[in-house]
Amino acid sequence: MTWLLLLGCADTSLGGGGDGGDGAPADIVAPRPEAALVPTCTPGSDADRDGVPDEVEGCDGRDTDGDGVPDYLDLDSDGDGVPDAIEAGPDAARPRDTDGDGVPDLRDRDSDNDGLLDGEEDRDGDGRVGCCRARCGEPAVGCPSVRLDQCAEGQRCLADGRCSPPRAFLCARGETDPRQGTTFGDVADAVDISFVCRAPQNDAGGDGARGRVEMRVERFAAADLALALPRALSSQRLQLLAAPAKELAVTLAGADRALLGFAAARPLSPADAARDDDTLLGAQLVRVAASLPVGLRAVRLRAGTRALSHDQKPMLRRGALELESDTPRTLGELRDVLLALLLGRAPFELGGSGSSGAAAPGPAGTRFRMRLSIVRRTADALALVGAVARAEDADDPARVVGLLLDDLGDGTALAGAEARLEVACEPHVLRGRPTADILWVIDGSYSMRDQKQSVKDSAQALFARALAAGLDFRMGVTTMVDPDKYPASVGALCSGAQAGGVGGAGADRFLRADERAAFERCVASTPLADAQREYGMLALQKAIERHLPRKLHPRYIRPDATLAVILISDERPQSLSDLINADPQGLAGYVNCTLDASLQGHLRATYAAQHALLSGQSHGGEGRAALHLVGALCNSSCADDVAHGYIELAQDSGGSISNVCKKDLAEDLERIFDSIIERAVPTRLQGRAISMSLALAHAAADPASPPSQLARSRTRGFDVHPESRALLLVGVPVKTGDRALVSYSRWRAAGAER
């Protein structure tokens, strides 16, 4: 069973996390506020102005946390992250002692003696459990504002102005009360689902470490670069030959060296610095692919997605290369070649494994995957982060290599040198199982013969992506048959039971996720397709209508499914061609790339039924779908006509448009899949998570049910969809009402308010 979830969009700004480095200080720490105050301890006075009298904090030089600052000058005497002013309670002269052990809370790092440090329970040290409110409408710093008659998520406003319950899973956001061992009723805080937001600890139950992913930060001020890494990745800064100030290279390695990564900064030449962002960023991977040494070649290139970094710098995310080598080479050798090309250097200039003459680290292979993100951090410098792995390791769903490859290559680990990390925790209650039914309308005419293999490969790739992502999907495949010859087969779905499927045994039904071979047969074989006449618009319409009303049945579109249509053709609709042939002078403008207002009106009137169907204006809204066109565009090299009709329908339905003449449609099909995922799930993971820091705990709806931490996995656990920020629960039994809590680290710009 597979579930997808996306988390709410409310702001979460829970403090936590920390920075590390490569020997240099991780942060420049400002002077402590108390250091500038009067240093003498005088009974009846308050030297550090925290509201707690000096004699209560101790005039005997007591230094509870051993930080060199006596308690009477220390705003947080026990160093637990919760200020003395909060821990002292309402009567600072008689500070609170929650567990009655004789040690006041302001000197007790575990005030309620539940085994959890106060700073781990109240991570931002504000004395409040997440964003939960005590009174209706009260303000809460760092939390979404509410109306006077509202409380926080999971709470309701009572007639007397109180919020009930006082604390709830949704508003707590992974925090618990440091003064109460059972924040949420009968469940002890020590075993509550919030453990995933705390520092990792070994689980006595035998599941291994439980808790958030601890991240470290390495900073390189001269290159304006910070890099967030989990403890599992080692790093080494290379000693580049004659490197200018802004040039930098760092190599990264996993424990088994099945994945090798890199981060780099590269100063730009005056000519490159003058180029616009899109041209400059897009040229980097293309240049690498064109400059590979003899015996190594790129068999596929994906340019990546244009985006902005967390601090709004121009960025190209998730570029990809698939590489083949004539002879086996080690992963380290390949990494050095690619890194050198990105820096405009020879491998021996890196000062790393490639310059020593010894064998580079990592396993050997002939097929490799590379992922890369590039950020233009300043006008005259680029920052890069990426990784390489053997194809067989990256494609193995039972291993984490593919996940780490995508995580390093998505650019979320990069930031400016002054950025800081913070930990965020997002709760979610699962609300049903997102599903997708995907209809393929494929032109099987003679003119598509040169595109047939590309269509087949791309369809197989999308099916594989849906499987790997854990999407609950079905595929329906139909072709463009002549309604005069085969009226009963228009819009019928292929079962794969026999060649061509349509009209065969068990025909006209959707294919399940476990029927991959049947799907591939249906895509590859279209025997009823007309050799010259492509009635695609009619096939699209009938493929939806004959599978309504929605119901839980192999033939019909499911009630809870997001419907998507992928139409592939190198022609315009046959019905439009028939109209043009009947009035060649009046409709001559259809050969143009853009249409005037009269032709646009004519087109929408001609296909009003299809527009109404996909927009949800007919059939009770049950045919609502996005049309993704892989078709004949303006000046397409393999097509004579512009696919007007399809193009406008795809635009109006919120779908995508791709060029059918491309030899490699993998990137286009990936965008289509991203769109399907985005539509299938109603909410989003809030904030820009650093992908390698994601952790998730899951618990049944019953609060007494013990929670478990799920591993990052594409077979059993959870994964994150990079574009839509969907969290996908794969192979995990989940019911409506179950709870999930996600922790992750994210960048915060220097000086930004939480």
PDB file of N, CA and C in Angstrom, residues 77-165:
ATOM      1  N   SER A  77      20.755  30.081  32.775  1.00  0.00           N
ATOM      2  CA  SER A  77      21.727  29.557  33.736  1.00  0.00           C
ATOM      3  C   SER A  77      22.121  28.117  33.465  1.00  0.00           C
ATOM      4  N   ASP A  78      21.152  27.271  33.101  1.00  0.00           N
ATOM      5  CA  ASP A  78      21.486  25.859  32.887  1.00  0.00           C
ATOM      6  C   ASP A  78      21.819  25.542  31.432  1.00  0.00           C
ATOM      7  N   GLY A  79      21.777  26.547  30.570  1.00  0.00           N
ATOM      8  CA  GLY A  79      22.185  26.350  29.180  1.00  0.00           C
ATOM      9  C   GLY A  79      21.320  25.386  28.408  1.00  0.00           C
ATOM     10  N   ASP A  80      20.027  25.293  28.768  1.00  0.00           N
ATOM     11  CA  ASP A  80      19.148  24.336  28.091  1.00  0.00           C
ATOM     12  C   ASP A  80      18.373  24.944  26.939  1.00  0.00           C
ATOM     13  N   GLY A  81      18.579  26.234  26.672  1.00  0.00           N
ATOM     14  CA  GLY A  81      17.886  26.888  25.574  1.00  0.00           C
ATOM     15  C   GLY A  81      16.612  27.593  25.971  1.00  0.00           C
ATOM     16  N   VAL A  82      16.152  27.403  27.212  1.00  0.00           N
ATOM     17  CA  VAL A  82      14.957  28.087  27.701  1.00  0.00           C
ATOM     18  C   VAL A  82      15.404  29.159  28.692  1.00  0.00           C
ATOM     19  N   PRO A  83      15.111  30.432  28.470  1.00  0.00           N
ATOM     20  CA  PRO A  83      15.612  31.510  29.331  1.00  0.00           C
ATOM     21  C   PRO A  83      15.140  31.371  30.776  1.00  0.00           C
ATOM     22  N   ASP A  84      15.979  31.873  31.691  1.00  0.00           N
ATOM     23  CA  ASP A  84      15.620  31.861  33.114  1.00  0.00           C
ATOM     24  C   ASP A  84      14.294  32.569  33.358  1.00  0.00           C
ATOM     25  N   ALA A  85      14.047  33.655  32.636  1.00  0.00           N
ATOM     26  CA  ALA A  85      12.834  34.437  32.852  1.00  0.00           C
ATOM     27  C   ALA A  85      11.584  33.594  32.643  1.00  0.00           C
ATOM     28  N   ILE A  86      11.644  32.628  31.742  1.00  0.00           N
ATOM     29  CA  ILE A  86      10.505  31.742  31.493  1.00  0.00           C
ATOM     30  C   ILE A  86      10.481  30.605  32.500  1.00  0.00           C
ATOM     31  N   GLU A  87      11.645  30.020  32.774  1.00  0.00           N
ATOM     32  CA  GLU A  87      11.682  28.857  33.667  1.00  0.00           C
ATOM     33  C   GLU A  87      11.396  29.232  35.120  1.00  0.00           C
ATOM     34  N   ALA A  88      11.653  30.486  35.492  1.00  0.00           N
ATOM     35  CA  ALA A  88      11.424  30.890  36.887  1.00  0.00           C
ATOM     36  C   ALA A  88       9.950  30.857  37.251  1.00  0.00           C
ATOM     37  N   GLY A  89       9.070  31.112  36.284  1.00  0.00           N
ATOM     38  CA  GLY A  89       7.644  31.109  36.560  1.00  0.00           C
ATOM     39  C   GLY A  89       7.143  32.473  36.990  1.00  0.00           C
ATOM     40  N   PRO A  90       5.883  32.555  37.447  1.00  0.00           N
ATOM     41  CA  PRO A  90       5.268  33.851  37.759  1.00  0.00           C
ATOM     42  C   PRO A  90       5.867  34.545  38.975  1.00  0.00           C
ATOM     43  N   ASP A  91       6.477  33.805  39.881  1.00  0.00           N
ATOM     44  CA  ASP A  91       7.070  34.393  41.089  1.00  0.00           C
ATOM     45  C   ASP A  91       8.566  34.134  41.059  1.00  0.00           C
ATOM     46  N   ALA A  92       9.314  35.078  40.476  1.00  0.00           N
ATOM     47  CA  ALA A  92      10.746  34.873  40.295  1.00  0.00           C
ATOM     48  C   ALA A  92      11.496  34.787  41.611  1.00  0.00           C
ATOM     49  N   ALA A  93      10.949  35.374  42.682  1.00  0.00           N
ATOM     50  CA  ALA A  93      11.616  35.284  43.989  1.00  0.00           C
ATOM     51  C   ALA A  93      11.581  33.859  44.525  1.00  0.00           C
ATOM     52  N   ARG A  94      10.597  33.100  44.106  1.00  0.00           N
ATOM     53  CA  ARG A  94      10.500  31.677  44.473  1.00  0.00           C
ATOM     54  C   ARG A  94      10.356  30.883  43.175  1.00  0.00           C
ATOM     55  N   PRO A  95      11.465  30.685  42.480  1.00  0.00           N
ATOM     56  CA  PRO A  95      11.409  30.066  41.154  1.00  0.00           C
ATOM     57  C   PRO A  95      10.811  28.663  41.191  1.00  0.00           C
ATOM     58  N   ARG A  96      10.194  28.334  40.113  1.00  0.00           N
ATOM     59  CA  ARG A  96       9.454  27.085  40.002  1.00  0.00           C
ATOM     60  C   ARG A  96      10.402  25.884  40.036  1.00  0.00           C
ATOM     61  N   ASP A  97       9.956  24.800  40.708  1.00  0.00           N
ATOM     62  CA  ASP A  97      10.672  23.524  40.738  1.00  0.00           C
ATOM     63  C   ASP A  97       9.656  22.446  40.370  1.00  0.00           C
ATOM     64  N   THR A  98       9.517  22.188  39.082  1.00  0.00           N
ATOM     65  CA  THR A  98       8.430  21.341  38.585  1.00  0.00           C
ATOM     66  C   THR A  98       8.471  19.934  39.154  1.00  0.00           C
ATOM     67  N   ASP A  99       9.637  19.303  39.168  1.00  0.00           N
ATOM     68  CA  ASP A  99       9.706  17.908  39.608  1.00  0.00           C
ATOM     69  C   ASP A  99       9.970  17.752  41.102  1.00  0.00           C
ATOM     70  N   GLY A 100      10.063  18.899  41.832  1.00  0.00           N
ATOM     71  CA  GLY A 100      10.215  18.846  43.280  1.00  0.00           C
ATOM     72  C   GLY A 100      11.489  18.190  43.754  1.00  0.00           C
ATOM     73  N   ASP A 101      12.545  18.282  42.975  1.00  0.00           N
ATOM     74  CA  ASP A 101      13.807  17.645  43.370  1.00  0.00           C
ATOM     75  C   ASP A 101      14.738  18.594  44.105  1.00  0.00           C
ATOM     76  N   GLY A 102      14.238  19.797  44.434  1.00  0.00           N
ATOM     77  CA  GLY A 102      15.051  20.766  45.151  1.00  0.00           C
ATOM     78  C   GLY A 102      15.899  21.636  44.256  1.00  0.00           C
ATOM     79  N   VAL A 103      15.887  21.375  42.963  1.00  0.00           N
ATOM     80  CA  VAL A 103      16.640  22.182  42.002  1.00  0.00           C
ATOM     81  C   VAL A 103      15.634  22.954  41.156  1.00  0.00           C
ATOM     82  N   PRO A 104      15.641  24.289  41.223  1.00  0.00           N
ATOM     83  CA  PRO A 104      14.666  25.064  40.449  1.00  0.00           C
ATOM     84  C   PRO A 104      14.848  24.830  38.952  1.00  0.00           C
ATOM     85  N   ASP A 105      13.753  25.013  38.219  1.00  0.00           N
ATOM     86  CA  ASP A 105      13.770  24.734  36.786  1.00  0.00           C
ATOM     87  C   ASP A 105      14.855  25.499  36.051  1.00  0.00           C
ATOM     88  N   LEU A 106      15.157  26.714  36.500  1.00  0.00           N
ATOM     89  CA  LEU A 106      16.142  27.512  35.778  1.00  0.00           C
ATOM     90  C   LEU A 106      17.548  26.937  35.906  1.00  0.00           C
ATOM     91  N   ARG A 107      17.740  25.984  36.845  1.00  0.00           N
ATOM     92  CA  ARG A 107      19.025  25.286  36.949  1.00  0.00           C
ATOM     93  C   ARG A 107      18.889  23.791  36.646  1.00  0.00           C
ATOM     94  N   ASP A 108      17.706  23.363  36.236  1.00  0.00           N
ATOM     95  CA  ASP A 108      17.426  21.946  35.987  1.00  0.00           C
ATOM     96  C   ASP A 108      17.188  21.755  34.489  1.00  0.00           C
ATOM     97  N   ARG A 109      18.071  21.035  33.827  1.00  0.00           N
ATOM     98  CA  ARG A 109      17.962  20.860  32.371  1.00  0.00           C
ATOM     99  C   ARG A 109      16.817  19.931  31.975  1.00  0.00           C
ATOM    100  N   ASP A 110      16.267  19.196  32.929  1.00  0.00           N
ATOM    101  CA  ASP A 110      15.090  18.352  32.686  1.00  0.00           C
ATOM    102  C   ASP A 110      14.087  18.646  33.789  1.00  0.00           C
ATOM    103  N   SER A 111      13.342  19.711  33.623  1.00  0.00           N
ATOM    104  CA  SER A 111      12.505  20.238  34.703  1.00  0.00           C
ATOM    105  C   SER A 111      11.447  19.252  35.176  1.00  0.00           C
ATOM    106  N   ASP A 112      10.864  18.476  34.256  1.00  0.00           N
ATOM    107  CA  ASP A 112       9.800  17.553  34.664  1.00  0.00           C
ATOM    108  C   ASP A 112      10.295  16.125  34.866  1.00  0.00           C
ATOM    109  N   ASN A 113      11.608  15.933  34.737  1.00  0.00           N
ATOM    110  CA  ASN A 113      12.226  14.628  35.002  1.00  0.00           C
ATOM    111  C   ASN A 113      11.613  13.516  34.138  1.00  0.00           C
ATOM    112  N   ASP A 114      11.350  13.847  32.867  1.00  0.00           N
ATOM    113  CA  ASP A 114      10.782  12.833  31.974  1.00  0.00           C
ATOM    114  C   ASP A 114      11.819  12.224  31.044  1.00  0.00           C
ATOM    115  N   GLY A 115      13.101  12.575  31.270  1.00  0.00           N
ATOM    116  CA  GLY A 115      14.173  12.039  30.451  1.00  0.00           C
ATOM    117  C   GLY A 115      14.482  12.845  29.218  1.00  0.00           C
ATOM    118  N   LEU A 116      13.767  13.957  29.018  1.00  0.00           N
ATOM    119  CA  LEU A 116      13.985  14.810  27.859  1.00  0.00           C
ATOM    120  C   LEU A 116      14.479  16.170  28.315  1.00  0.00           C
ATOM    121  N   LEU A 117      15.530  16.670  27.693  1.00  0.00           N
ATOM    122  CA  LEU A 117      16.046  17.987  28.042  1.00  0.00           C
ATOM    123  C   LEU A 117      15.024  19.061  27.677  1.00  0.00           C
ATOM    124  N   ASP A 118      14.942  20.081  28.537  1.00  0.00           N
ATOM    125  CA  ASP A 118      13.966  21.148  28.316  1.00  0.00           C
ATOM    126  C   ASP A 118      14.121  21.788  26.935  1.00  0.00           C
ATOM    127  N   GLY A 119      15.358  21.988  26.510  1.00  0.00           N
ATOM    128  CA  GLY A 119      15.598  22.628  25.222  1.00  0.00           C
ATOM    129  C   GLY A 119      15.194  21.781  24.034  1.00  0.00           C
ATOM    130  N   GLU A 120      15.108  20.459  24.229  1.00  0.00           N
ATOM    131  CA  GLU A 120      14.621  19.592  23.163  1.00  0.00           C
ATOM    132  C   GLU A 120      13.094  19.573  23.116  1.00  0.00           C
ATOM    133  N   GLU A 121      12.459  19.842  24.259  1.00  0.00           N
ATOM    134  CA  GLU A 121      10.993  19.886  24.286  1.00  0.00           C
ATOM    135  C   GLU A 121      10.478  21.247  23.811  1.00  0.00           C
ATOM    136  N   ASP A 122      11.128  22.317  24.252  1.00  0.00           N
ATOM    137  CA  ASP A 122      10.753  23.677  23.841  1.00  0.00           C
ATOM    138  C   ASP A 122      11.919  24.224  23.027  1.00  0.00           C
ATOM    139  N   ARG A 123      11.981  23.854  21.743  1.00  0.00           N
ATOM    140  CA  ARG A 123      13.183  24.091  20.956  1.00  0.00           C
ATOM    141  C   ARG A 123      13.470  25.561  20.723  1.00  0.00           C
ATOM    142  N   ASP A 124      12.429  26.405  20.646  1.00  0.00           N
ATOM    143  CA  ASP A 124      12.690  27.824  20.431  1.00  0.00           C
ATOM    144  C   ASP A 124      12.718  28.608  21.733  1.00  0.00           C
ATOM    145  N   GLY A 125      12.532  27.933  22.865  1.00  0.00           N
ATOM    146  CA  GLY A 125      12.678  28.566  24.173  1.00  0.00           C
ATOM    147  C   GLY A 125      11.721  29.695  24.443  1.00  0.00           C
ATOM    148  N   ASP A 126      10.497  29.616  23.889  1.00  0.00           N
ATOM    149  CA  ASP A 126       9.560  30.718  24.090  1.00  0.00           C
ATOM    150  C   ASP A 126       8.522  30.425  25.163  1.00  0.00           C
ATOM    151  N   GLY A 127       8.607  29.252  25.792  1.00  0.00           N
ATOM    152  CA  GLY A 127       7.667  28.916  26.849  1.00  0.00           C
ATOM    153  C   GLY A 127       6.308  28.462  26.361  1.00  0.00           C
ATOM    154  N   ARG A 128       6.146  28.334  25.063  1.00  0.00           N
ATOM    155  CA  ARG A 128       4.878  27.919  24.486  1.00  0.00           C
ATOM    156  C   ARG A 128       5.088  26.608  23.735  1.00  0.00           C
ATOM    157  N   VAL A 129       4.098  25.745  23.719  1.00  0.00           N
ATOM    158  CA  VAL A 129       4.175  24.500  22.958  1.00  0.00           C
ATOM    159  C   VAL A 129       3.794  24.802  21.510  1.00  0.00           C
ATOM    160  N   GLY A 130       4.789  24.887  20.653  1.00  0.00           N
ATOM    161  CA  GLY A 130       4.554  25.194  19.248  1.00  0.00           C
ATOM    162  C   GLY A 130       3.788  26.482  19.075  1.00  0.00           C
ATOM    163  N   CYS A 131       2.693  26.412  18.336  1.00  0.00           N
ATOM    164  CA  CYS A 131       1.822  27.567  18.110  1.00  0.00           C
ATOM    165  C   CYS A 131       0.487  27.419  18.823  1.00  0.00           C
ATOM    166  N   CYS A 132       0.395  26.474  19.762  1.00  0.00           N
ATOM    167  CA  CYS A 132      -0.856  26.295  20.499  1.00  0.00           C
ATOM    168  C   CYS A 132      -1.133  27.533  21.350  1.00  0.00           C
ATOM    169  N   ARG A 133      -2.396  27.906  21.450  1.00  0.00           N
ATOM    170  CA  ARG A 133      -2.792  29.107  22.177  1.00  0.00           C
ATOM    171  C   ARG A 133      -3.628  28.743  23.393  1.00  0.00           C
ATOM    172  N   ALA A 134      -3.513  29.578  24.431  1.00  0.00           N
ATOM    173  CA  ALA A 134      -4.330  29.390  25.629  1.00  0.00           C
ATOM    174  C   ALA A 134      -5.664  30.112  25.503  1.00  0.00           C
ATOM    175  N   ARG A 135      -5.661  31.303  24.867  1.00  0.00           N
ATOM    176  CA  ARG A 135      -6.864  32.118  24.735  1.00  0.00           C
ATOM    177  C   ARG A 135      -7.159  32.362  23.258  1.00  0.00           C
ATOM    178  N   CYS A 136      -8.412  32.447  22.940  1.00  0.00           N
ATOM    179  CA  CYS A 136      -8.836  32.681  21.561  1.00  0.00           C
ATOM    180  C   CYS A 136      -8.278  34.011  21.051  1.00  0.00           C
ATOM    181  N   GLY A 137      -7.727  33.982  19.859  1.00  0.00           N
ATOM    182  CA  GLY A 137      -7.279  35.195  19.200  1.00  0.00           C
ATOM    183  C   GLY A 137      -5.984  35.778  19.705  1.00  0.00           C
ATOM    184  N   GLU A 138      -5.349  35.157  20.703  1.00  0.00           N
ATOM    185  CA  GLU A 138      -4.132  35.765  21.246  1.00  0.00           C
ATOM    186  C   GLU A 138      -3.001  35.697  20.223  1.00  0.00           C
ATOM    187  N   PRO A 139      -2.151  36.728  20.181  1.00  0.00           N
ATOM    188  CA  PRO A 139      -1.036  36.716  19.229  1.00  0.00           C
ATOM    189  C   PRO A 139       0.026  35.716  19.660  1.00  0.00           C
ATOM    190  N   ALA A 140       0.751  35.195  18.699  1.00  0.00           N
ATOM    191  CA  ALA A 140       1.838  34.255  18.962  1.00  0.00           C
ATOM    192  C   ALA A 140       2.940  34.533  17.955  1.00  0.00           C
ATOM    193  N   VAL A 141       4.083  34.993  18.438  1.00  0.00           N
ATOM    194  CA  VAL A 141       5.198  35.368  17.575  1.00  0.00           C
ATOM    195  C   VAL A 141       5.665  34.148  16.780  1.00  0.00           C
ATOM    196  N   GLY A 142       5.854  34.355  15.480  1.00  0.00           N
ATOM    197  CA  GLY A 142       6.333  33.274  14.630  1.00  0.00           C
ATOM    198  C   GLY A 142       5.265  32.315  14.177  1.00  0.00           C
ATOM    199  N   CYS A 143       4.005  32.601  14.508  1.00  0.00           N
ATOM    200  CA  CYS A 143       2.893  31.719  14.145  1.00  0.00           C
ATOM    201  C   CYS A 143       1.882  32.484  13.296  1.00  0.00           C
ATOM    202  N   PRO A 144       1.075  31.778  12.527  1.00  0.00           N
ATOM    203  CA  PRO A 144       0.046  32.460  11.734  1.00  0.00           C
ATOM    204  C   PRO A 144      -0.931  33.204  12.640  1.00  0.00           C
ATOM    205  N   SER A 145      -1.330  34.390  12.226  1.00  0.00           N
ATOM    206  CA  SER A 145      -2.316  35.143  12.996  1.00  0.00           C
ATOM    207  C   SER A 145      -3.686  34.491  12.857  1.00  0.00           C
ATOM    208  N   VAL A 146      -4.530  34.684  13.870  1.00  0.00           N
ATOM    209  CA  VAL A 146      -5.881  34.121  13.858  1.00  0.00           C
ATOM    210  C   VAL A 146      -6.876  35.212  14.229  1.00  0.00           C
ATOM    211  N   ARG A 147      -8.145  34.986  13.912  1.00  0.00           N
ATOM    212  CA  ARG A 147      -9.192  35.921  14.295  1.00  0.00           C
ATOM    213  C   ARG A 147      -9.442  35.827  15.795  1.00  0.00           C
ATOM    214  N   LEU A 148     -10.179  36.786  16.328  1.00  0.00           N
ATOM    215  CA  LEU A 148     -10.457  36.823  17.763  1.00  0.00           C
ATOM    216  C   LEU A 148     -11.250  35.612  18.227  1.00  0.00           C
ATOM    217  N   ASP A 149     -11.981  34.988  17.321  1.00  0.00           N
ATOM    218  CA  ASP A 149     -12.771  33.814  17.699  1.00  0.00           C
ATOM    219  C   ASP A 149     -12.123  32.514  17.225  1.00  0.00           C
ATOM    220  N   GLN A 150     -10.814  32.558  16.989  1.00  0.00           N
ATOM    221  CA  GLN A 150     -10.103  31.377  16.515  1.00  0.00           C
ATOM    222  C   GLN A 150      -8.963  31.007  17.451  1.00  0.00           C
ATOM    223  N   CYS A 151      -8.569  29.756  17.376  1.00  0.00           N
ATOM    224  CA  CYS A 151      -7.374  29.266  18.055  1.00  0.00           C
ATOM    225  C   CYS A 151      -6.435  28.699  16.992  1.00  0.00           C
ATOM    226  N   ALA A 152      -5.492  27.896  17.406  1.00  0.00           N
ATOM    227  CA  ALA A 152      -4.532  27.338  16.461  1.00  0.00           C
ATOM    228  C   ALA A 152      -5.082  26.065  15.827  1.00  0.00           C
ATOM    229  N   GLU A 153      -4.327  25.513  14.878  1.00  0.00           N
ATOM    230  CA  GLU A 153      -4.725  24.265  14.231  1.00  0.00           C
ATOM    231  C   GLU A 153      -4.915  23.171  15.276  1.00  0.00           C
ATOM    232  N   GLY A 154      -6.011  22.450  15.173  1.00  0.00           N
ATOM    233  CA  GLY A 154      -6.285  21.371  16.107  1.00  0.00           C
ATOM    234  C   GLY A 154      -6.969  21.811  17.379  1.00  0.00           C
ATOM    235  N   GLN A 155      -7.181  23.127  17.556  1.00  0.00           N
ATOM    236  CA  GLN A 155      -7.874  23.657  18.732  1.00  0.00           C
ATOM    237  C   GLN A 155      -9.187  24.322  18.305  1.00  0.00           C
ATOM    238  N   ARG A 156     -10.112  24.450  19.253  1.00  0.00           N
ATOM    239  CA  ARG A 156     -11.349  25.182  19.001  1.00  0.00           C
ATOM    240  C   ARG A 156     -11.525  26.238  20.082  1.00  0.00           C
ATOM    241  N   CYS A 157     -12.221  27.298  19.738  1.00  0.00           N
ATOM    242  CA  CYS A 157     -12.445  28.418  20.654  1.00  0.00           C
ATOM    243  C   CYS A 157     -13.728  28.170  21.445  1.00  0.00           C
ATOM    244  N   LEU A 158     -13.610  28.134  22.784  1.00  0.00           N
ATOM    245  CA  LEU A 158     -14.768  27.914  23.648  1.00  0.00           C
ATOM    246  C   LEU A 158     -15.478  29.233  23.937  1.00  0.00           C
ATOM    247  N   ALA A 159     -16.686  29.133  24.456  1.00  0.00           N
ATOM    248  CA  ALA A 159     -17.497  30.322  24.730  1.00  0.00           C
ATOM    249  C   ALA A 159     -16.843  31.232  25.750  1.00  0.00           C
ATOM    250  N   ASP A 160     -16.063  30.671  26.683  1.00  0.00           N
ATOM    251  CA  ASP A 160     -15.430  31.490  27.711  1.00  0.00           C
ATOM    252  C   ASP A 160     -14.090  32.067  27.265  1.00  0.00           C
ATOM    253  N   GLY A 161     -13.739  31.884  25.978  1.00  0.00           N
ATOM    254  CA  GLY A 161     -12.510  32.470  25.446  1.00  0.00           C
ATOM    255  C   GLY A 161     -11.292  31.582  25.539  1.00  0.00           C
ATOM    256  N   ARG A 162     -11.439  30.384  26.100  1.00  0.00           N
ATOM    257  CA  ARG A 162     -10.305  29.471  26.185  1.00  0.00           C
ATOM    258  C   ARG A 162     -10.185  28.643  24.909  1.00  0.00           C
ATOM    259  N   CYS A 163      -8.959  28.203  24.630  1.00  0.00           N
ATOM    260  CA  CYS A 163      -8.721  27.299  23.511  1.00  0.00           C
ATOM    261  C   CYS A 163      -8.683  25.870  24.038  1.00  0.00           C
ATOM    262  N   SER A 164      -9.328  24.963  23.319  1.00  0.00           N
ATOM    263  CA  SER A 164      -9.402  23.570  23.747  1.00  0.00           C
ATOM    264  C   SER A 164      -9.122  22.650  22.551  1.00  0.00           C
ATOM    265  N   PRO A 165      -8.324  21.609  22.796  1.00  0.00           N
ATOM    266  CA  PRO A 165      -7.574  21.304  24.014  1.00  0.00           C
ATOM    267  C   PRO A 165      -6.426  22.293  24.184  1.00  0.00           C
TER     268      PRO A 165
END
